[in-house]
């Protein structure tokens, strides 16, 4: 353990363990895999492997803190030079991960790179600079994390990856999406309306709270106008076209209220 060039972090919370095993079978021979489990009721104690480490968090600490726990383990005990983030419902082939690593090493020769992310969409033959990226599919040099910092655990979930990207950009790092490399990714739910992903109502609390909190800080105030428009569109979509409208409005209202109070952390239901 702890000798692979790439360390993979998968945060789990009551996942489909078949997908986790599929990733372990595909990647475990070449990479160290850290499963940071947030108190899953269905924790599979049979998840084992020479290069697999299961970090059992007693409670749901949120994606940011679970990622941080694994990152700290890697920094303290591992010789891995890169960290790859993968969601519990995502899958990447070893060939694609190796291609992503080769591309990142090539880019590093010319740029101060925060991360290079695989593309969850369709394959294209180009690499594009981005301002923000979702965490699943990110390949990050360990040295970049040391300079940019850990994830903000008080955000709990949603906007965690974007905030890290914004912070990286402010510190002079560049972020790229590798459209030559693809992987299978699912954003929480499979349901779509108007060809847009529908998230669970409670997630709207975190989306609105965290976004409003962040764009009202000195660091990210320049992004406020753009993200207020995004939130407005999110509000219209969720309250006019999605089911459970009253519940969605309630979570949005609580998110706005707590953002004004600067109350972060896990939502108390």
XYZ file of C-alpha atoms in Angstrom:
269
model
C 0.000 0.000 0.000
C 1.003 3.639 -0.468
C 3.498 3.052 -3.271
C 1.375 3.799 -6.345
C 1.860 6.936 -8.425
C -1.889 7.650 -8.242
C -4.019 7.463 -5.090
C -7.763 7.271 -5.758
C -10.303 8.703 -3.318
C -13.899 7.476 -3.397
C -16.301 8.952 -0.836
C -19.177 6.572 -0.100
C -22.565 6.937 1.577
C -24.893 3.941 1.225
C -23.557 3.228 -2.279
C -24.078 0.421 -4.753
C -21.051 -1.623 -3.715
C -21.038 -3.424 -7.049
C -19.774 -0.216 -8.676
C -17.117 0.206 -5.973
C -15.937 -3.374 -6.525
C -15.889 -2.772 -10.278
C -13.526 0.187 -9.780
C -11.351 -1.825 -7.379
C -11.090 -4.695 -9.856
C -10.238 -2.291 -12.684
C -7.846 0.062 -10.869
C -6.651 -1.672 -7.699
C -3.769 -3.451 -9.366
C -2.075 -0.186 -10.374
C -3.394 2.434 -7.937
C -3.910 2.835 -4.202
C -7.622 3.204 -3.441
C -8.923 5.041 -0.385
C -12.624 4.573 0.354
C -13.743 7.254 2.806
C -17.109 5.978 4.020
C -19.563 8.382 5.662
C -21.344 6.002 8.013
C -23.011 3.793 5.414
C -25.618 1.455 6.843
C -24.685 -1.041 4.151
C -20.902 -0.831 4.638
C -19.486 -3.838 2.878
C -16.767 -5.342 5.070
C -15.791 -7.591 2.191
C -14.330 -4.611 0.314
C -10.723 -5.663 0.528
C -7.600 -5.624 -1.576
C -3.849 -5.235 -1.316
C -4.087 -1.597 -2.434
C -7.438 -0.777 -0.802
C -7.881 1.168 2.439
C -11.339 1.708 3.951
C -11.595 4.760 6.203
C -14.699 4.324 8.348
C -16.244 7.629 9.421
C -18.866 7.013 12.111
C -21.251 9.639 10.754
C -22.046 11.422 7.516
C -19.386 14.118 7.639
C -20.151 15.457 4.169
C -18.149 14.983 0.999
C -15.585 17.707 1.772
C -14.513 16.373 5.177
C -14.510 12.771 3.926
C -12.228 13.832 1.076
C -9.993 15.738 3.509
C -9.611 12.697 5.784
C -8.387 10.629 2.838
C -6.150 13.425 1.528
C -4.450 13.721 4.927
C -3.837 9.973 4.980
C -2.255 10.132 1.549
C -0.073 13.136 2.403
C 1.143 11.538 5.644
C 1.567 7.894 4.653
C 1.760 7.696 0.888
C 4.369 8.386 -1.766
C 1.685 8.990 -4.398
C 2.291 12.065 -6.532
C -1.292 12.402 -7.786
C -4.791 12.113 -6.319
C -7.764 11.099 -8.440
C -11.312 11.795 -7.198
C -14.126 9.478 -8.199
C -17.766 9.581 -7.094
C -19.344 6.424 -5.686
C -21.510 6.033 -8.793
C -18.756 6.715 -11.344
C -16.413 4.382 -13.207
C -13.221 4.869 -15.209
C -11.075 2.347 -17.039
C -7.392 2.013 -16.216
C -6.508 2.882 -19.815
C -8.388 6.178 -19.575
C -6.816 7.018 -16.214
C -3.338 6.363 -17.610
C -4.085 8.577 -20.617
C -5.267 11.318 -18.255
C -2.011 11.026 -16.287
C 0.110 11.242 -19.445
C -1.751 14.357 -20.559
C -1.385 15.967 -17.120
C 2.372 15.365 -17.066
C 2.640 16.931 -20.507
C 0.660 20.025 -19.437
C 2.668 20.370 -16.216
C 5.779 21.109 -18.244
C 4.248 24.405 -19.389
C 1.684 25.335 -16.703
C 1.183 25.542 -12.960
C -1.649 22.994 -12.947
C -4.335 22.754 -10.284
C -5.941 19.741 -11.895
C -6.816 17.979 -15.103
C -10.281 16.434 -15.183
C -11.655 13.616 -17.285
C -14.714 14.429 -19.358
C -18.061 12.901 -18.293
C -19.549 13.715 -21.697
C -18.565 12.852 -25.245
C -15.028 12.327 -26.502
C -13.371 15.182 -28.369
C -9.739 15.535 -29.278
C -8.825 18.590 -27.217
C -7.929 19.855 -23.763
C -9.809 22.954 -22.594
C -8.964 25.404 -19.817
C -11.794 25.770 -17.270
C -12.644 28.002 -14.318
C -14.420 25.260 -12.387
C -14.863 21.501 -12.595
C -16.798 18.823 -10.739
C -14.606 16.793 -8.378
C -15.439 13.388 -9.854
C -12.850 12.802 -12.542
C -10.284 15.287 -11.211
C -6.624 14.257 -11.286
C -4.676 16.583 -8.988
C -0.943 16.734 -8.249
C -0.381 16.283 -4.510
C 1.922 19.332 -4.591
C -0.989 21.436 -5.894
C -3.220 20.373 -3.003
C -0.452 21.269 -0.548
C -0.328 24.813 -1.992
C -4.041 25.361 -2.688
C -5.335 23.710 0.477
C -7.953 21.165 1.464
C -11.670 21.223 0.693
C -13.858 23.515 2.817
C -15.557 21.024 5.112
C -18.133 23.520 6.457
C -19.797 23.584 3.013
C -20.609 19.884 3.593
C -21.778 19.150 0.031
C -22.402 21.143 -3.177
C -20.067 23.914 -4.376
C -17.179 22.223 -2.542
C -15.382 21.415 -5.796
C -16.174 24.777 -7.403
C -14.881 26.711 -4.391
C -11.627 24.736 -4.495
C -11.307 25.522 -8.206
C -11.920 29.235 -7.623
C -9.305 29.234 -4.875
C -6.833 27.443 -7.142
C -7.352 29.994 -9.902
C -6.830 32.880 -7.489
C -3.502 31.349 -6.474
C -2.325 31.252 -10.073
C -3.109 27.615 -10.887
C -4.729 26.570 -14.146
C -7.509 23.994 -14.483
C -8.175 21.886 -17.530
C -10.718 19.391 -18.820
C -9.330 16.587 -20.938
C -11.936 15.888 -23.596
C -9.772 13.048 -24.934
C -10.546 11.071 -21.771
C -14.045 10.051 -20.727
C -15.632 8.216 -17.815
C -19.105 7.190 -16.699
C -20.632 9.637 -14.243
C -24.040 10.018 -12.673
C -25.091 13.143 -10.740
C -26.992 11.702 -7.802
C -30.291 10.971 -9.504
C -31.220 9.543 -12.869
C -34.410 11.568 -13.306
C -34.408 14.342 -15.885
C -36.902 17.095 -16.730
C -36.511 19.176 -19.891
C -33.286 17.217 -20.392
C -31.899 18.654 -17.149
C -30.843 16.658 -14.095
C -33.279 16.849 -11.173
C -31.608 16.853 -7.763
C -33.250 15.852 -4.489
C -35.098 18.724 -2.749
C -32.746 18.801 0.272
C -29.763 19.418 -2.038
C -31.278 22.766 -2.977
C -30.609 23.910 0.576
C -26.872 23.396 0.111
C -26.818 24.770 -3.445
C -28.483 28.048 -2.447
C -26.838 28.403 0.968
C -23.304 27.665 -0.155
C -23.480 29.649 -3.384
C -24.927 32.734 -1.693
C -22.452 32.481 1.165
C -19.468 32.191 -1.182
C -20.358 34.963 -3.645
C -20.924 37.352 -0.755
C -17.382 36.865 0.552
C -14.646 39.294 -0.431
C -12.747 36.552 -2.266
C -15.523 35.644 -4.691
C -17.634 38.797 -4.924
C -16.701 39.234 -8.596
C -18.687 36.066 -9.365
C -21.864 37.264 -7.647
C -23.781 38.613 -10.647
C -23.232 35.472 -12.723
C -24.191 33.097 -9.925
C -27.260 35.071 -8.875
C -28.544 34.569 -12.423
C -27.769 30.853 -12.147
C -29.648 30.586 -8.856
C -32.619 32.430 -10.326
C -32.767 29.913 -13.196
C -32.418 27.084 -10.679
C -35.325 28.505 -8.675
C -37.588 28.772 -11.748
C -36.720 25.265 -12.937
C -37.300 23.616 -9.547
C -40.487 25.454 -8.621
C -42.226 25.325 -11.999
C -41.120 22.085 -13.641
C -40.118 19.657 -10.867
C -42.194 17.557 -8.465
C -42.406 18.247 -4.703
C -42.588 21.991 -5.321
C -43.468 22.974 -1.739
C -40.601 20.950 -0.345
C -38.188 22.489 -2.858
C -39.306 26.027 -1.999
C -38.913 25.267 1.704
C -35.320 24.044 1.297
C -34.434 27.001 -0.926
C -35.835 29.418 1.649
C -33.872 27.764 4.472
C -30.722 27.892 2.364
C -31.129 31.616 1.690
C -31.870 32.274 5.356
C -28.820 30.371 6.605
C -26.567 31.995 4.003
C -27.516 35.411 5.403
C -26.776 34.136 8.919
C -23.508 32.578 7.669
C -24.646 29.298 9.183
C -22.751 26.466 7.512
C -22.223 22.762 8.189
C -24.735 19.934 7.983
C -28.430 20.769 7.696
C -30.400 19.801 10.791
C -33.626 18.134 9.685
